Coordinates of C-alpha atoms and ligand atoms in Angstrom, one line a residue:
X1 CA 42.5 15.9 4.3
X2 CA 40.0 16.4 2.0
X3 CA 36.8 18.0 2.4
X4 CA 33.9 16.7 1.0
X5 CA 30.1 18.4 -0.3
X6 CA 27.4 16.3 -1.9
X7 CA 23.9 18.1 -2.6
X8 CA 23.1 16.3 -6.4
X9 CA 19.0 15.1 -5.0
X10 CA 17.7 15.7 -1.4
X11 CA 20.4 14.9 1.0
X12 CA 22.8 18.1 2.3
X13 CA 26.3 15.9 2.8
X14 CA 29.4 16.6 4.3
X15 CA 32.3 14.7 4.9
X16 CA 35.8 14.9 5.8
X17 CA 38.4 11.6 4.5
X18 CA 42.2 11.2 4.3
X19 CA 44.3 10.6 1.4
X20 CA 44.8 7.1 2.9
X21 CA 40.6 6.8 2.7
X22 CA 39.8 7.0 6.4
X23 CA 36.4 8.4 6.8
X24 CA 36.6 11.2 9.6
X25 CA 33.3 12.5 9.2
X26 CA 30.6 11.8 7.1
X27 CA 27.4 13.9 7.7
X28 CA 23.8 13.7 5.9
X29 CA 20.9 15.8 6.8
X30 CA 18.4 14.3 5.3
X31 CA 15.4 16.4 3.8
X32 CA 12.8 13.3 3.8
X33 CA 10.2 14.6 5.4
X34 CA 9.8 17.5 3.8
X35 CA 9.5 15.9 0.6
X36 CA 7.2 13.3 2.0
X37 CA 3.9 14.9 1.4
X38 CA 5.0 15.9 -1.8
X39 CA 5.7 12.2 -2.8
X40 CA 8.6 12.9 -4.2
X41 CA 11.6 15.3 -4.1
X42 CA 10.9 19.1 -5.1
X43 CA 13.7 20.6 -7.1
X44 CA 12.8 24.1 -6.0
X45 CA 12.5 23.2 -2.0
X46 CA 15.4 20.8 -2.0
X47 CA 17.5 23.4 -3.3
X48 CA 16.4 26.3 -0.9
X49 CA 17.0 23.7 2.0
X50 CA 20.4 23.1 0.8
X51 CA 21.3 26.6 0.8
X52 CA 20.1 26.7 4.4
X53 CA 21.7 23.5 5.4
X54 CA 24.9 23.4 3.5
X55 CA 27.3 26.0 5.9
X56 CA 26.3 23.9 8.9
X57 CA 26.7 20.6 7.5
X58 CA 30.3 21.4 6.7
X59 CA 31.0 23.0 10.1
X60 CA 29.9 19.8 11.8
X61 CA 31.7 17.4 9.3
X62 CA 34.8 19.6 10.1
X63 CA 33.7 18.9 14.0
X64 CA 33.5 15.4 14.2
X65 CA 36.7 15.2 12.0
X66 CA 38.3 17.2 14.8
X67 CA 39.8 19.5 12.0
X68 CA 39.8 23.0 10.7
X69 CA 39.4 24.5 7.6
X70 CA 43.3 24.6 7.6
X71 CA 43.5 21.0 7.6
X72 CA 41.8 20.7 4.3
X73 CA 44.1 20.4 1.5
X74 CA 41.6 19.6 -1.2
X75 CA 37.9 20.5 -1.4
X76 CA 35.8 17.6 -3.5
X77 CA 32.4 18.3 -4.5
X78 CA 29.4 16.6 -6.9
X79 CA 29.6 18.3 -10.1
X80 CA 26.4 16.2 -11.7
X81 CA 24.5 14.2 -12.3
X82 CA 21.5 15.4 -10.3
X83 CA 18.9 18.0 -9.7
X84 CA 20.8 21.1 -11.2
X85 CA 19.8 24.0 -8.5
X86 CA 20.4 21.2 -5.8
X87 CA 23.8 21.0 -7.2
X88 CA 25.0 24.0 -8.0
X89 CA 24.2 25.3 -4.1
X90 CA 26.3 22.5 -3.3
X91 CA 29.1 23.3 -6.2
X92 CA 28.9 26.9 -5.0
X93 CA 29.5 26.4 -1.4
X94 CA 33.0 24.5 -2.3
X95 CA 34.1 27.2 -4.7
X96 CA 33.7 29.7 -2.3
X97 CA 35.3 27.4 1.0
X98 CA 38.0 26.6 -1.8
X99 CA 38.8 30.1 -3.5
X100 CA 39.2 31.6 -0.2
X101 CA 42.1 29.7 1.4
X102 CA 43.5 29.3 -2.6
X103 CA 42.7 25.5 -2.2
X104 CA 42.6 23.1 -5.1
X105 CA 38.7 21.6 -6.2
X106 CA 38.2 17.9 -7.3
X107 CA 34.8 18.3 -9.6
X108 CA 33.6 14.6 -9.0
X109 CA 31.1 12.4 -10.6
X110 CA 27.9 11.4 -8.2
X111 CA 28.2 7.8 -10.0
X112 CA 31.8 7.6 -9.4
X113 CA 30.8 8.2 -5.7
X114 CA 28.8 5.3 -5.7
X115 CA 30.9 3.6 -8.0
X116 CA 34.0 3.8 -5.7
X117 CA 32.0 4.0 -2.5
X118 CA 33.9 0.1 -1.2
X119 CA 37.5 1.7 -1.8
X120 CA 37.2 3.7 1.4
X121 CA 37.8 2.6 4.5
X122 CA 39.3 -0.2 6.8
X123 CA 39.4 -3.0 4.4
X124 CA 38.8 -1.3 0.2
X125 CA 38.4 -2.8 -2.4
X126 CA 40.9 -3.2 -4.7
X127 CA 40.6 -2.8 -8.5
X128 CA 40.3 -4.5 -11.3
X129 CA 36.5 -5.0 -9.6
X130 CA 33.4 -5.7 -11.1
X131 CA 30.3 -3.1 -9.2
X132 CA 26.5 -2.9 -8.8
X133 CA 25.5 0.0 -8.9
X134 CA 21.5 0.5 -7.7
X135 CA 20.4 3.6 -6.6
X136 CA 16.8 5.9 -7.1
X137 CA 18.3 7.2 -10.4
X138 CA 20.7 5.1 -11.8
X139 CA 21.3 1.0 -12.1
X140 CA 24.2 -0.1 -14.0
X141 CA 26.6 -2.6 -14.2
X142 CA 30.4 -1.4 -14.4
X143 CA 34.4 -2.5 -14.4
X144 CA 36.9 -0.6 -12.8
X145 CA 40.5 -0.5 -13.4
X146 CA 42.1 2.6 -13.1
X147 CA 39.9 4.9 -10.3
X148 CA 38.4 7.1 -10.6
X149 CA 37.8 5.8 -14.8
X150 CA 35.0 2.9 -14.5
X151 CA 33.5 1.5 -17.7
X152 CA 29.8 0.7 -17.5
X153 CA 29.1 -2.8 -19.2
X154 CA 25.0 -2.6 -18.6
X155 CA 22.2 -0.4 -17.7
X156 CA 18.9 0.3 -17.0
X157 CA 16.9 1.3 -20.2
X158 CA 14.2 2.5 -18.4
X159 CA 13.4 3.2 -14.6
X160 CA 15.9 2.7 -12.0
X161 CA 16.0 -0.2 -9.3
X162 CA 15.6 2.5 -6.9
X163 CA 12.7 3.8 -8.7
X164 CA 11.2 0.6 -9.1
X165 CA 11.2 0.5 -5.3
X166 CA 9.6 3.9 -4.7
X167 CA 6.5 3.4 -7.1
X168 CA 5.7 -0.2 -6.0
X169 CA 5.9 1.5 -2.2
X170 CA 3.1 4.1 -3.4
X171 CA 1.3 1.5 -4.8
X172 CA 1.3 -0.7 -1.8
X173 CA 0.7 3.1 -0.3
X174 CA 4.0 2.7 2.0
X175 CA 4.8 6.5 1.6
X176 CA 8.2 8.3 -0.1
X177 CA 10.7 7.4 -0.5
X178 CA 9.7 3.9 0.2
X179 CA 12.5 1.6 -1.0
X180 CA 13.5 0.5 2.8
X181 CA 9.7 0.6 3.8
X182 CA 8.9 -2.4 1.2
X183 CA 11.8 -3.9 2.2
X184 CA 10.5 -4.5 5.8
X185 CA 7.4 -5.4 4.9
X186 CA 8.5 -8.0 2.4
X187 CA 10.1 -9.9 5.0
X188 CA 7.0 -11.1 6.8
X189 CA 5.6 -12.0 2.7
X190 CA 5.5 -15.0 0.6
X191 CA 7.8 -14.1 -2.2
X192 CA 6.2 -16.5 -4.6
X193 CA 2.6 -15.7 -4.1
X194 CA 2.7 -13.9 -7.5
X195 CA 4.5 -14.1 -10.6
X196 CA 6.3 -10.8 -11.5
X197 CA 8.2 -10.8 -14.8
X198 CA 11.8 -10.1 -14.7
X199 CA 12.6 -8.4 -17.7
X200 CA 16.3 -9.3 -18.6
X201 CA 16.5 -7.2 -22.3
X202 CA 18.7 -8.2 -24.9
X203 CA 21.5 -10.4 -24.7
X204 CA 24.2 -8.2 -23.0
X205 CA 23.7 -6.8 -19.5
X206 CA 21.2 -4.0 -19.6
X207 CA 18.0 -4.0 -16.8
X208 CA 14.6 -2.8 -17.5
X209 CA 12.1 -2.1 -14.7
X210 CA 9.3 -0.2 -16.0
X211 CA 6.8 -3.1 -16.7
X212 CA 7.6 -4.7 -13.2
X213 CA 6.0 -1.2 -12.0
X214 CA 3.1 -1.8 -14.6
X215 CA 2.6 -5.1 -13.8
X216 CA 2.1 -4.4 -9.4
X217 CA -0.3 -1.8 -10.9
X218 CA -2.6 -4.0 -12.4
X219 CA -2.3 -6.6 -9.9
X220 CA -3.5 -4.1 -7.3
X221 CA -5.9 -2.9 -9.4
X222 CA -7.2 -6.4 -9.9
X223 CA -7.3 -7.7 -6.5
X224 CA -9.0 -4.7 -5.0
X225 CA -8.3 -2.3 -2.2
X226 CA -8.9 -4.7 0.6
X227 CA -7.5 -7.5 -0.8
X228 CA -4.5 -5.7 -2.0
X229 CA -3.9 -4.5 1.9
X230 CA -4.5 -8.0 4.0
X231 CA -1.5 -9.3 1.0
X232 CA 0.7 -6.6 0.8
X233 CA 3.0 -8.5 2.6
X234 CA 3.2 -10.9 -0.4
X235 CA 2.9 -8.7 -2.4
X236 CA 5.9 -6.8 -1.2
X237 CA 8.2 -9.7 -1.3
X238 CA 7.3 -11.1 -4.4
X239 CA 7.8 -7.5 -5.8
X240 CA 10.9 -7.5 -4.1
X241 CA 12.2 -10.7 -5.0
X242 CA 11.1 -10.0 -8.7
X243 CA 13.7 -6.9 -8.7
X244 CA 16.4 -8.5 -6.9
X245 CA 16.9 -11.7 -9.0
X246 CA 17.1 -9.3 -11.9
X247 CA 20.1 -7.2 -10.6
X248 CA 21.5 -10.6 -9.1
X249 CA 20.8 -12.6 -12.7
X250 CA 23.0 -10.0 -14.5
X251 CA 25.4 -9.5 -12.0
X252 CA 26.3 -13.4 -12.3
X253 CA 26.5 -12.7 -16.4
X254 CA 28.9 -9.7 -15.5
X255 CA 30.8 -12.5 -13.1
X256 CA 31.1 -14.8 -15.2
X257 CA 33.1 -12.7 -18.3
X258 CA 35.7 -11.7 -15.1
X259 CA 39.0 -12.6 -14.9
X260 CA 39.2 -15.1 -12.1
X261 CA 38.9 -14.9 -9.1
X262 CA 36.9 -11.9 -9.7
X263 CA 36.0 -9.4 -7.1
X264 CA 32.6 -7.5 -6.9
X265 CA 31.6 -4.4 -4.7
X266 CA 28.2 -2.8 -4.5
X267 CA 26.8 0.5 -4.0
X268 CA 23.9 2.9 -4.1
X269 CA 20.8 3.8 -2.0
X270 CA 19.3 -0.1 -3.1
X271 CA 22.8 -1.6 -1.8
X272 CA 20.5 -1.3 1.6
X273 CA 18.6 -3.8 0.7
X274 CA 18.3 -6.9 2.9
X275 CA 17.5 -9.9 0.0
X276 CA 20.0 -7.6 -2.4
X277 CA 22.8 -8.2 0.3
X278 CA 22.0 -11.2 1.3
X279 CA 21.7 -12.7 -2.2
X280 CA 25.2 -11.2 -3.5
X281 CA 26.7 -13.1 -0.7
X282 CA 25.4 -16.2 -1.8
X283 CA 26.2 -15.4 -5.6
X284 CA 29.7 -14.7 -4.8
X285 CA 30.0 -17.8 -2.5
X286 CA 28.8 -19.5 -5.2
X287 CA 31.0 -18.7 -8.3
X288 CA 33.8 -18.1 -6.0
X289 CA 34.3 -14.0 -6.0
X290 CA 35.6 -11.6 -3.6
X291 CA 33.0 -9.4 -2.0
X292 CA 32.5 -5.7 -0.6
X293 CA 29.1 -4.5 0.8
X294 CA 29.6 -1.0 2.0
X295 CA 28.1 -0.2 5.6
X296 CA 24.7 1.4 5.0
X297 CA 25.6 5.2 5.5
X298 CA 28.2 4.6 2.0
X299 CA 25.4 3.1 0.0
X300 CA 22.9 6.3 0.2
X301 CA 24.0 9.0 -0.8
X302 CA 27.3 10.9 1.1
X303 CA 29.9 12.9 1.0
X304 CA 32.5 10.5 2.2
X305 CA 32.1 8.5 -1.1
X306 CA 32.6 12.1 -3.3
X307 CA 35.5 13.1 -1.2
X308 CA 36.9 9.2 -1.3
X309 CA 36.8 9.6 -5.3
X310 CA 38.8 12.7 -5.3
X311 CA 41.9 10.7 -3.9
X312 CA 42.3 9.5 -7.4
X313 CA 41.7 12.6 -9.4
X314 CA 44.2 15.8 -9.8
X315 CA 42.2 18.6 -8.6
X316 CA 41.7 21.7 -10.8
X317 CA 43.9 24.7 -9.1
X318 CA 42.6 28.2 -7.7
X319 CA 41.7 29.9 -9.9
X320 CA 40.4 27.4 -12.6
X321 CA 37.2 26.3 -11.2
X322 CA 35.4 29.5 -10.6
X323 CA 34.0 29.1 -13.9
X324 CA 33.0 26.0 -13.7
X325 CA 29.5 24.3 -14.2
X326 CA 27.1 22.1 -12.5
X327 CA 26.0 19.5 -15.1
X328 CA 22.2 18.0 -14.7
X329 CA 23.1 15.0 -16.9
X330 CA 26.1 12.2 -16.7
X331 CA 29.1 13.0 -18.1
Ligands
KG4_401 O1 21.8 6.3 -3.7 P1 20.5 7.0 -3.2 O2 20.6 7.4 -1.8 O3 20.1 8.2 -4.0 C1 20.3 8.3 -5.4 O4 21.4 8.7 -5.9 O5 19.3 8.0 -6.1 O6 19.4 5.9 -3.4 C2 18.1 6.2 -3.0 C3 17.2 5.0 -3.4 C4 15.7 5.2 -3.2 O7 15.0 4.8 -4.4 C5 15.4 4.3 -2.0 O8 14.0 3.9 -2.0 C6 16.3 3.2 -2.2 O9 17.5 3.8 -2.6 N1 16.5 2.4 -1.0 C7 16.2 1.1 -0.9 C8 16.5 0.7 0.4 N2 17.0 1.7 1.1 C9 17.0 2.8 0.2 N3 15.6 0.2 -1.8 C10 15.4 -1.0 -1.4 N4 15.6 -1.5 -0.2 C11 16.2 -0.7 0.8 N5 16.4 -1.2 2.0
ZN402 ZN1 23.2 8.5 -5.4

C-alpha cells in the first residue's frame, strides 16, 4: 500500500491507495473557512494549520483504509509546486513516517496529481490520453504516454481558470474561494446576456484569462451596484460560459492533432464544474473520443491522486530523501 500526504495550498490530505490504484482512503480537511475572511489563502496560517492537522489526517486515512503503518510499503508525498511552508510541513511529516520504519519516499509532482488523477480507480484511464488540466493555479493542456512523464502542449499565460473563477466570485461578491459558488448561481443566468471575450492567444494551444477578469470588472463597474446584484445571475453564467468555451475550444484543437480514436481525461479543482463537465461530454460525443471525468473528491485537490502517481515512479530509498527539498515552483 502506499501512503499518501498532500499539503502544497490549503487542504491537509491523506490518502491511502494500492499498487493496483484502489483508493482506500482519501481524506481532506479543508482549511476554507479560515481563509475565508482573509479572501484568500494565508501562507503563514495555512502552514501552521497543516502542522496541526497533518498527524491526524494520516491516522484517519490509515483508519478508513483499515491498515497500519506496517501495511505501507511506500510513503508518496507533494514535493512542489505550491505554497513552500505549506509544503514542506507536509514533505516533513512523510520523511519522518518514512525514515522511521526505513520505508522508501515517492517525491511527486502536484500537477502530475492532477494530471493522472483518472488512472485510479474502478475504470482508469489508459495512456496515450490527451488531459485538461484546470485548477486555481494552473490550466494547461497535456499528453501522456509514459506515467508519471506527461508533456504539456498549452497553457495559461496569465491567470489560471481557477483563478478566473475566484476573482469574478469577489466581484459578483460570492466570497472565497468562489469557483463552485458562481457555478450555482450561473445556472439560474442567461449565459448570453453579455459578451465576454474569449481570449484564445496565438495559434498553438495556450489560454489567457486575465482580461476576462478585467472585463467583469468594468462591466460591474458600469452597470452599478444594484444593477450588478438583480443580474448577477447573468452575469455569472455568461462569465462562466465565457471561461468554459475557452478551455473546451482548445481542448477540441488538442483533439483534433490525436491519434484516433483519442481519449481525454480531466482534472483539477475546475473539473467540478457543471457546464465544464457537461460540455466535454458533448465535445467528446461529438469528435468521437473516449472520456474520463474523475468523481469530484479527485478533481480538488487530494492525496489519493499523489499517492496514485507514485505507482509509476521508483521511490528514492531510506536514507536518500532526508535531504531532500520542497520546491515552490514546477519542476
Ligand atoms: O485543484 P484545486 O483544488 O487546487 C489547486 O491546485 O489550485 O482547485 C481549486 C480551484 C479554485 O479556484 C476553485 O474556485 C475551483 O477550483 N473550483 C471550481 C468549482 N469547484 C472548485 N471552479 C468552477 N466551478 C466549480 N464547480
Ligand atoms: Zn491542485
Amino acid at each position: 500500500m502506499i501512503l499518501g500526504i498532500e499539503t502544497s495550498c490549503d487542504d491537509t490530505c491523506a490518502a491511502v491507495v494500492d499498487a493496483g490504484g484502489s483508493i482506500r482512503s482519501n481524506v481532506v480537511a479543508s482549511q476554507g473557512l479560515l481563509h475565508s475572511r482573509y479572501g484568500g489563502v494565508v501562507p503563514e496560517i495555512a502552514s501552521r494549520r497543516h502542522l496541526e492537522l497533518v498527524d491526524v489526517v494520516v491516522s484517519d486515512a490509515l483508519e478508513r483504509a483499515e491498515a497500519r503503518l506496517d501495511d505501507v510499503r511506500t510513503v508518496a508525498v507533494t514535493r512542489g509546486p505550491g505554497l513552500i511552508g505549506a509544503l514542506l510541513v507536509g514533505l516533513s511529516a512523510a520523511k519522518a513516517i518514512a525514515a522511521a520504519r526505513r520505508l522508501p519516499l515517492a517525491p511527486v509532482d502536484h500537477l502530475a496529481g492532477h494530471v493522472l488523477a483518472s488512472t485510479l480507480g474502478p475504470a482508469p484511464v489508459e495512456p496515450p490520453f490527451l488531459a485538461l488540466v484546470a485548477s486555481g493555479g494552473h490550466t494547461f493542456l497535456a499528453r501522456v504516454e509514459e506515467p508519471p512523464a506527461y508533456e504539456v502542449l498549452g497553457q495559461t499565460l496569465d491567470d489560471a481558470a481557477g483563478e478566473a473563477f475566484d476573482k469574478g466570485a469577489r466581484l459578483l461578491g460570492l466570497g472565497y474561494p468562489g469557483g463552485a459558488a458562481l457555478d450555482r448561481l450561473a445556472q439560474g443566468g442567461d449565459d448570453a446576456a453579455f459578451d465576454f471575450p474569449r481570449s484564445l492567444p496565438g495559434e498553438g494551444l495556450d489560454f489567457s484569462f486575465s482580461g476576462l477578469k478585467t472585463a467583469l470588472l468594468y462591466t460591474v463597474r458600469d452597470l452599478g451596484a444594484q444593477a450588478a446584484e438583480r443580474r448577477a445571475p447573468e452575469l455569472a453564467a455568461s462569465y462562466q460560459r465565457a471561461i468554459v468555451d475557452a478551455l473546451l475550444t482548445r481542448t477540441r484543437q488538442a483533439l483534433d492533432r490525436e491519434p484516433q480514436p483519442a481519449r481525454l481525461a480531466i482534472g483539477g479543482g475546475v473539473a467540478a464544474n457543471s457546464w465544464l463537465r457537461a460540455g466535454v461530454k458533448r465535445l467528446a460525443d461529438e469528435v468521437g473520443a473516449e472520456l474520463w471525468v474523475p468523481p469530484f473528491e479527485l478533481c480538488t485537490d487530494n492525496a489519493a491522486m499523489i499517492a496514485g502517481v507514485a505507482r509509476f515512479m521508483e521511490p528514492i530509498a531510506y536514507p536518500g530523501y532526508l535531504a531532500l527539498d520542497a520546491s515552490a515552483r514546477a519542476a
